[in-house]
mmCIF file of C-alpha atoms and ligand atoms in Angstrom:
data_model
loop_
_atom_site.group_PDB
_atom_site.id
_atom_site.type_symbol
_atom_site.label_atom_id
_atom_site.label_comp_id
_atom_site.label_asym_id
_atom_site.label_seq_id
_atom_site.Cartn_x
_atom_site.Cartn_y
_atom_site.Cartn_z
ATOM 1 C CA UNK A 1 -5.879 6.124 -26.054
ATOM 2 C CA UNK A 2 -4.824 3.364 -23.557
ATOM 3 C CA UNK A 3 -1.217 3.776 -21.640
ATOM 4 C CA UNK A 4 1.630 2.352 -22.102
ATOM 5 C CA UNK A 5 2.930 1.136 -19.076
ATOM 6 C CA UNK A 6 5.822 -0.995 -17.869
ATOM 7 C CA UNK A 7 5.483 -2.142 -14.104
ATOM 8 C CA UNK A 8 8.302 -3.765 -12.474
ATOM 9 C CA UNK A 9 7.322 -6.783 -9.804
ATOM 10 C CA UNK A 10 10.023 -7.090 -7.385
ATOM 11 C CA UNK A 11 8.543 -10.405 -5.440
ATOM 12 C CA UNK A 12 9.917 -10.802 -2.281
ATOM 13 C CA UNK A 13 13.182 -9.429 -3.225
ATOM 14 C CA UNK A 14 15.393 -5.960 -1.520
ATOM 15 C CA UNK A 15 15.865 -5.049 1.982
ATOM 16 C CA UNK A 16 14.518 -2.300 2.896
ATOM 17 C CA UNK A 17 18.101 0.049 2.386
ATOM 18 C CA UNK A 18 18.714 -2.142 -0.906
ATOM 19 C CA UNK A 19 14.873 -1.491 -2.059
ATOM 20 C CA UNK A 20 15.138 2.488 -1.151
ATOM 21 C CA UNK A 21 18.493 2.560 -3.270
ATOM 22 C CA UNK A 22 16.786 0.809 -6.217
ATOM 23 C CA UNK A 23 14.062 3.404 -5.940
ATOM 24 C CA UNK A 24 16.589 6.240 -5.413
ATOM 25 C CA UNK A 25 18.273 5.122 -8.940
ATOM 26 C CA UNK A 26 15.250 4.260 -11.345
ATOM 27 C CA UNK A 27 14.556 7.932 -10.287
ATOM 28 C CA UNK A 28 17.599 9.548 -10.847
ATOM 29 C CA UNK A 29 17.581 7.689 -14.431
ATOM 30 C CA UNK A 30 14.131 8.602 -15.362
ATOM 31 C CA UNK A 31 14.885 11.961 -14.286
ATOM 32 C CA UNK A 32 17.971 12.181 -16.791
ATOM 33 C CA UNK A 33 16.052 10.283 -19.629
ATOM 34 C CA UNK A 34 12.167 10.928 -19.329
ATOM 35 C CA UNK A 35 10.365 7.796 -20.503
ATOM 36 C CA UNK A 36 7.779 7.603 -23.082
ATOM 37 C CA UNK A 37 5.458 5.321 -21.315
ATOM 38 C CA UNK A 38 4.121 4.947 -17.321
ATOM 39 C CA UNK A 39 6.439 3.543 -15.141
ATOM 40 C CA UNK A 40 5.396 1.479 -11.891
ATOM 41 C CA UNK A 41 7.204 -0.177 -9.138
ATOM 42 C CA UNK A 42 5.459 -2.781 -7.298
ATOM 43 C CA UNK A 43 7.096 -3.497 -3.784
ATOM 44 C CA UNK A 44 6.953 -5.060 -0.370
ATOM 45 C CA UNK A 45 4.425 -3.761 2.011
ATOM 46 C CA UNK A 46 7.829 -2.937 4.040
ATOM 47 C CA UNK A 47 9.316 -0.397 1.455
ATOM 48 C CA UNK A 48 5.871 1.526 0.311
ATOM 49 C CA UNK A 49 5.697 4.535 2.907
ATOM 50 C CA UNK A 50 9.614 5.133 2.337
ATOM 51 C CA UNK A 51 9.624 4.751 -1.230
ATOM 52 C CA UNK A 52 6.157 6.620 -1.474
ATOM 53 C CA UNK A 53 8.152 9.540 -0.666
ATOM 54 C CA UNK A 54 11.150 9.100 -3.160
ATOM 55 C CA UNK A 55 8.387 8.379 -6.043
ATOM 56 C CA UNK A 56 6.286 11.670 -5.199
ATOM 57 C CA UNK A 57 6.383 14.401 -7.327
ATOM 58 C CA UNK A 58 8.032 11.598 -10.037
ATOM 59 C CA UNK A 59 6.976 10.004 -13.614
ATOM 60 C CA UNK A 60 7.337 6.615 -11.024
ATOM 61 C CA UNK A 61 4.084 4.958 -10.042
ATOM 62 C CA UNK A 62 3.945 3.060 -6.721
ATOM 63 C CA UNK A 63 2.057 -0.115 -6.033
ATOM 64 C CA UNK A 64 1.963 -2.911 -3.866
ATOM 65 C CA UNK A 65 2.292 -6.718 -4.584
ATOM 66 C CA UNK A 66 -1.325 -7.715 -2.825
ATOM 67 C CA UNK A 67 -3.511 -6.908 -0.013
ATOM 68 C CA UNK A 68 -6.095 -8.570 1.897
ATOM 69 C CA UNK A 69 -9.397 -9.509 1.406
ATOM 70 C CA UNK A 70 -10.808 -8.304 4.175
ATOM 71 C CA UNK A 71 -11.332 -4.688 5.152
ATOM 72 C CA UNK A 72 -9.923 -4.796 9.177
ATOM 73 C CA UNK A 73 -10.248 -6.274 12.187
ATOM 74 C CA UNK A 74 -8.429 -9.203 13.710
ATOM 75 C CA UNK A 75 -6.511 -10.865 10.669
ATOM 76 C CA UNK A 76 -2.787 -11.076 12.183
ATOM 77 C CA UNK A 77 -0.426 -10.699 9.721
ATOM 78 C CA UNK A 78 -2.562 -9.266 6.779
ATOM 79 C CA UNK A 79 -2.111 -5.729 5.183
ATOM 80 C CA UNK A 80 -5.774 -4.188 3.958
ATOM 81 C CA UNK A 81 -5.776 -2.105 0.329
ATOM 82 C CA UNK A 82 -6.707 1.054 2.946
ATOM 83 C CA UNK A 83 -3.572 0.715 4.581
ATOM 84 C CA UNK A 84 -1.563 0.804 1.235
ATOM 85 C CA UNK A 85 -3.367 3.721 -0.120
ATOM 86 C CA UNK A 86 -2.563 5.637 2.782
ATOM 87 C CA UNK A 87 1.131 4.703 2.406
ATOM 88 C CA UNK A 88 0.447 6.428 -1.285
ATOM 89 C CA UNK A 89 0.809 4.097 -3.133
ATOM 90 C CA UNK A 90 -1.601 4.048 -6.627
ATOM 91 C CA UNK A 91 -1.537 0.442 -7.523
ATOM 92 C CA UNK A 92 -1.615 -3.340 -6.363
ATOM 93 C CA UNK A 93 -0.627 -6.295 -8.227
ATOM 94 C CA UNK A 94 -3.479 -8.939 -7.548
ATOM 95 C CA UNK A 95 -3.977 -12.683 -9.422
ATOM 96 C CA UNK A 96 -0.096 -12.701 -9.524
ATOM 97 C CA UNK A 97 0.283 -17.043 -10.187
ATOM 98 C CA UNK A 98 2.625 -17.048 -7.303
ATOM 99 C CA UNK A 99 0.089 -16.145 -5.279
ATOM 100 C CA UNK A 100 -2.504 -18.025 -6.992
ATOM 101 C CA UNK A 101 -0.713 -21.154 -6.573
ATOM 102 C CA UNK A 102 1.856 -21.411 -3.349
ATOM 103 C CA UNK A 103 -1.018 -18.805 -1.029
ATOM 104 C CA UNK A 104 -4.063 -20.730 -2.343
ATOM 105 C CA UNK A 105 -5.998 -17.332 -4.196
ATOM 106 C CA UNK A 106 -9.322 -18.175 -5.561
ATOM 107 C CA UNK A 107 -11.163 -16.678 -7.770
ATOM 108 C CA UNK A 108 -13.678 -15.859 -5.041
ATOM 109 C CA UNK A 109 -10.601 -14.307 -2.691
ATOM 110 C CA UNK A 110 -9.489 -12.492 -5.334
ATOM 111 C CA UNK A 111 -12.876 -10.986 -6.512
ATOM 112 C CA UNK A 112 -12.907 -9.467 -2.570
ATOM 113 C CA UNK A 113 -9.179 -7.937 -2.834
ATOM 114 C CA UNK A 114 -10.085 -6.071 -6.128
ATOM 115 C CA UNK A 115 -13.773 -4.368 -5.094
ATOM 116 C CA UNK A 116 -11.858 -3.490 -1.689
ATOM 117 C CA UNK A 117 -8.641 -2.625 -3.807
ATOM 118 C CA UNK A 118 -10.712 -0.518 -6.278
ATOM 119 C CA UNK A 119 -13.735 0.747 -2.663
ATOM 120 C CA UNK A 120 -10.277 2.211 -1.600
ATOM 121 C CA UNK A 121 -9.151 4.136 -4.666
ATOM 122 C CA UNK A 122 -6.215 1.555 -5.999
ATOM 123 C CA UNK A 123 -5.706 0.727 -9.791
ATOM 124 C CA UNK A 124 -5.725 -3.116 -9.771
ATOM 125 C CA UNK A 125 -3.067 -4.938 -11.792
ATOM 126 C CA UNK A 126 -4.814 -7.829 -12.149
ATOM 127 C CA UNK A 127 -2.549 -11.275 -13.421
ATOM 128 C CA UNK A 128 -4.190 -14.534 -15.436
ATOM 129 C CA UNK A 129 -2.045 -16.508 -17.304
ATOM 130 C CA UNK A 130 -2.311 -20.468 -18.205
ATOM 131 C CA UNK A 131 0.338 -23.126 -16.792
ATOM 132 C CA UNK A 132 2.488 -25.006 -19.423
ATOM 133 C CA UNK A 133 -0.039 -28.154 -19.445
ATOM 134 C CA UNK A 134 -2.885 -26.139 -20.438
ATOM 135 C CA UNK A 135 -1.341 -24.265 -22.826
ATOM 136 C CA UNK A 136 0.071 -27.693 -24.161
ATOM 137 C CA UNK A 137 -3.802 -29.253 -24.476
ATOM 138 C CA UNK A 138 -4.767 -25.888 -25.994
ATOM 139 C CA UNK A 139 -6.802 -24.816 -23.048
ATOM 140 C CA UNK A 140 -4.968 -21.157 -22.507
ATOM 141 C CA UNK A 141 -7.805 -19.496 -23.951
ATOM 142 C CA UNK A 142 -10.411 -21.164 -21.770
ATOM 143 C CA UNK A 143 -8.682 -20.744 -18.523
ATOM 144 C CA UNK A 144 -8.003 -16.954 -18.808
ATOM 145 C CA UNK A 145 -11.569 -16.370 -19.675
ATOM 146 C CA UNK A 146 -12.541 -17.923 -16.596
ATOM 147 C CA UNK A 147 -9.910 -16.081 -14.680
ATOM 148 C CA UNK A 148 -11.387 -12.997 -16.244
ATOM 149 C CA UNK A 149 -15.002 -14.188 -15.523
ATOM 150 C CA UNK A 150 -14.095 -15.189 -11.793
ATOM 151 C CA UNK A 151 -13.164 -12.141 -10.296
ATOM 152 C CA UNK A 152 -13.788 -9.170 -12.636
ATOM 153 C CA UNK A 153 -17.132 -9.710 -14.405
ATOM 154 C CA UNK A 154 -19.606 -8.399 -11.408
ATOM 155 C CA UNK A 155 -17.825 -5.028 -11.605
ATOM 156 C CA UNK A 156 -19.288 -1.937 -13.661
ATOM 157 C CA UNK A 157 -17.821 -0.291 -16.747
ATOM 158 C CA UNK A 158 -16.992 2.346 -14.434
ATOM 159 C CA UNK A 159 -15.031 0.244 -12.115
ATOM 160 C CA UNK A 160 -13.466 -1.997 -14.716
ATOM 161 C CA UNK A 161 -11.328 1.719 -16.293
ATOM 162 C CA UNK A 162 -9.602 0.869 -12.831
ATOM 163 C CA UNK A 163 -8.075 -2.473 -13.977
ATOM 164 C CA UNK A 164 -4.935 -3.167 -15.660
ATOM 165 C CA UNK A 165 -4.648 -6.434 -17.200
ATOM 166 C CA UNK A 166 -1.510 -8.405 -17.072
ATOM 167 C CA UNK A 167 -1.358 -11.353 -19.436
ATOM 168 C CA UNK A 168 1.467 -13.963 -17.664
ATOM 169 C CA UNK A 169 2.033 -17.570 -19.141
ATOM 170 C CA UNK A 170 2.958 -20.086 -16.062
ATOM 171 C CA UNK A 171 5.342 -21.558 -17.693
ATOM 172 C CA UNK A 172 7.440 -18.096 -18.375
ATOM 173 C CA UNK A 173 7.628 -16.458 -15.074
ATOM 174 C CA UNK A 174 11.209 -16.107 -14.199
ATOM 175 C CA UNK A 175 11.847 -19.494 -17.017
ATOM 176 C CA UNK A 176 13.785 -17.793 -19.145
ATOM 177 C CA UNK A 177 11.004 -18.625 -21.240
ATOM 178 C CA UNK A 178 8.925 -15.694 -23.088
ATOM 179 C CA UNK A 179 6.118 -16.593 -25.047
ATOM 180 C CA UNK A 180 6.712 -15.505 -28.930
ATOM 181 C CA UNK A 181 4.849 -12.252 -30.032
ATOM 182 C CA UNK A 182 2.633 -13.706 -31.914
ATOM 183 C CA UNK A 183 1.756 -16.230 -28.883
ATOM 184 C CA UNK A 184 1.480 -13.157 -26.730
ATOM 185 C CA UNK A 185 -0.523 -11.211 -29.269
ATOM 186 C CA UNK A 186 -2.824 -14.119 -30.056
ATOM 187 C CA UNK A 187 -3.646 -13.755 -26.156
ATOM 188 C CA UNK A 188 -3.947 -10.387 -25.647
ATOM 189 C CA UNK A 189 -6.270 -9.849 -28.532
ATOM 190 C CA UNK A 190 -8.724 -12.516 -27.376
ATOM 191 C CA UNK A 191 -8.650 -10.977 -23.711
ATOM 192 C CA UNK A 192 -9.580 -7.495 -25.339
ATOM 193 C CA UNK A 193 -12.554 -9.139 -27.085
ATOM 194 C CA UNK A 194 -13.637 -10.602 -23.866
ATOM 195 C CA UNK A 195 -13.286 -7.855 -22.677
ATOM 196 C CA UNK A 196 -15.767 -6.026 -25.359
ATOM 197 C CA UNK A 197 -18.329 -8.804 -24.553
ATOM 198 C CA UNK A 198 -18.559 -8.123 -21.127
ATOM 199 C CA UNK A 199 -17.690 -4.020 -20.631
ATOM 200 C CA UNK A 200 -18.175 -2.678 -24.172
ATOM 201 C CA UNK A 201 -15.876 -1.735 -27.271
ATOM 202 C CA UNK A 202 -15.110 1.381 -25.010
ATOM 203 C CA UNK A 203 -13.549 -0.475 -22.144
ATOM 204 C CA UNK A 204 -12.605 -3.129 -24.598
ATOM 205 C CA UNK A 205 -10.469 -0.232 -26.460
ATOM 206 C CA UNK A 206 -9.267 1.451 -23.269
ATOM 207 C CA UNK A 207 -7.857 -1.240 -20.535
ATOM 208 C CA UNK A 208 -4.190 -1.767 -20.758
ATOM 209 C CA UNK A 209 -3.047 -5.012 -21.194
ATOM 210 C CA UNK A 210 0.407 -6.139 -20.180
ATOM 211 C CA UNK A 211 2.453 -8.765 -20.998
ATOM 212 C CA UNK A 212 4.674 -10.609 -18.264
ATOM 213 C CA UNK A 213 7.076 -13.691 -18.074
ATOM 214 C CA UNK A 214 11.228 -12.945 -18.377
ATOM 215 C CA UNK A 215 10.781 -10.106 -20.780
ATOM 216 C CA UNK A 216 13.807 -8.275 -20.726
ATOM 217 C CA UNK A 217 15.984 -5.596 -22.523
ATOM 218 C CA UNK A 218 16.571 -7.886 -25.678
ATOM 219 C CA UNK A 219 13.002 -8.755 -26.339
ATOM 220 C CA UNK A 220 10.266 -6.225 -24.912
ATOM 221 C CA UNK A 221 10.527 -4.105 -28.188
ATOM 222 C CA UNK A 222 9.555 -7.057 -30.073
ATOM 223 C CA UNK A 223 6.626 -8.248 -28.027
ATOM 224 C CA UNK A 224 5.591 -4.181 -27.280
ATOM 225 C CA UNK A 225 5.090 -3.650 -31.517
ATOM 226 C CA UNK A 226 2.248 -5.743 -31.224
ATOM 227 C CA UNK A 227 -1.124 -4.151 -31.450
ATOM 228 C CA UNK A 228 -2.423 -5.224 -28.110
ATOM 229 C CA UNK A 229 0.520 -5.041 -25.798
ATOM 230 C CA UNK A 230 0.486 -2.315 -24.179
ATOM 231 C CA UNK A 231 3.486 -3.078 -21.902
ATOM 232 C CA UNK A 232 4.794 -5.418 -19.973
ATOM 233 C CA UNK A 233 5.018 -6.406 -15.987
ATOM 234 C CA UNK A 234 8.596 -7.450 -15.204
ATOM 235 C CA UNK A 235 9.826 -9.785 -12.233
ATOM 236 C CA UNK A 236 13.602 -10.326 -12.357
ATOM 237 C CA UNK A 237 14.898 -7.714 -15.153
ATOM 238 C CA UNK A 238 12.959 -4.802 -12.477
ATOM 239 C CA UNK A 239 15.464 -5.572 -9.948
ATOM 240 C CA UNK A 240 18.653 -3.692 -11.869
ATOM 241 C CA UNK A 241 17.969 -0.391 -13.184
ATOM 242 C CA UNK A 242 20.160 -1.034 -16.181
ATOM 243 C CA UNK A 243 17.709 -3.749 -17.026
ATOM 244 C CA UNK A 244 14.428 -2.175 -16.111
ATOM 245 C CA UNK A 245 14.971 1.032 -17.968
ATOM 246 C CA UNK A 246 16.532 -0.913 -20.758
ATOM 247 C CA UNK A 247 12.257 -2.299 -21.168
ATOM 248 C CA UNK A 248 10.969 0.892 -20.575
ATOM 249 C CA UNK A 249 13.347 2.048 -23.322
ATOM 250 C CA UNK A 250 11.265 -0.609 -25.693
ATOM 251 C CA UNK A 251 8.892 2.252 -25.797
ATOM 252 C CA UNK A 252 10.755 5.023 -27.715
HETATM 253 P P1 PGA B 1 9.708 -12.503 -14.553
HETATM 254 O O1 PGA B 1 8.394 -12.327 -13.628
HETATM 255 O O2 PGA B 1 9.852 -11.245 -15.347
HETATM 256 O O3 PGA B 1 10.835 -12.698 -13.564
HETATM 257 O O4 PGA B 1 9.481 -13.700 -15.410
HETATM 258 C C1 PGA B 1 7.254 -11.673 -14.111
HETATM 259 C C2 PGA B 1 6.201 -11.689 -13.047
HETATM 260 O O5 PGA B 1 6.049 -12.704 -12.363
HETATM 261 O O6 PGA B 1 5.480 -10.690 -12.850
#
């Protein structure tokens, strides 16, 4: 059976003492009121070795928001997927559209973040997602397959049960726009079939597949009771506690 899973995406968002309090409450929350799904948090690079060690020992996966696509060596600035294992973290976000788009992420870039993300024992979250005009000339289909295609399809079976997917229309990232259910199951279900081409029913049947764009509290239990949404990945509404636990509540 595939997981459940709601990841929260906090962008470039909390101080350090602001992010560790955030961390310190989704804890004490999930501690009084165990969810029935996983829970991630997906932070700065800043926050992962101090949050790493309020997350231990917790229901609360920990991942980072990217890495580089490089291994080491003289790349000022950039954080490698070994450096945010070690901080023990379990996860990175990679393919966000943000980065995509405003940090120039290629398909080729981001097929070298995920085999170093997955070389260094990370669980890839990995984001595709159509902007508005594409969906609009009916092209969403086409571009997520080659999003898929682009970075993912040179890696085995075995590699591939290391990849989350996370399904993100453009145009309802932080909008106030969510796609419908039915847009959202329309999607996922052709992903999984991909998918089954490429890996197998197995892998097909296994990978999660997460929805994101300004779900929230009043609408993740409608777009979770479809068949292949396994969860969602959640920008703003990850940010309050109230909020975030209110979509993790989808799942009971
Ligand atoms: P949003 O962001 O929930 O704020 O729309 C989702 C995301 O970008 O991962």
């Amino acid at each position: 059976m595939r997981k459940k899973i709601v990841a929260g995406n906090w962008k470039m968002n909390m101080n350090l003492q602001e992010g560790v309090a955030l961390a310190t409450e989704l804890k004490a929350a999930l501690a009084a009121d165990a969810p029935a799904c996983d829970v991630v948090i997906c932070t700065p690079f800043i926050h992962l070795a101090t949050v790493a060690g309020i997350t231990e020992g917790t229901v609360i996966g920990l991942g980072a928001e990217n890495c580089a696509d490089k291994a080491k060596g003289a790349y000022t600035g950039e954080v490698s997927a070994e450096m945010v294992k070690s901080t023990g973290a379990q996860y990175v976000i990679l393919g966000h559209s943000e980065r995509r788009s405003y940090y120039g992420e290629t398909a080729e870039i981001l097929k070298e973040k995920v085999n170093l993300a997955l070389a260094n024992g990370l669980k890839v979250i990995f984001c595709i997602g159509e902007v508005k005009e594409e969906r609009e000339a009916g092209k969403q289909n086409e571009v997520v397959a080659a999003q898929l295609a682009g970075s993912l399809y040179e890696l085995t079976a075995e590699q591939f049960a290391n990849i989350i997917l996370a399904y993100e229309p453009v145009w309802a990232i932080g909008t106030g726009l969510t796609a419908t259910s039915d847009q959202a199951e329309d999607m996922h279900a052709f992903i999984r079939g991909e998918i089954a081409k490429q890996f197998g029913a197995e892998a097909a049947e296994n990978v999660s597949i997460l929805y994101g764009g300004s779900c929230k509290p009043s609408n993740a239990k409608e777009i979770f009771s479809k068949p292949d949404v396994d969860g969602g990945l959640i920008g703003g509404a990850a940010l309050k506690v109230a909020d975030f636990k209110g979509i993790i509540d989808a799942w009971k």
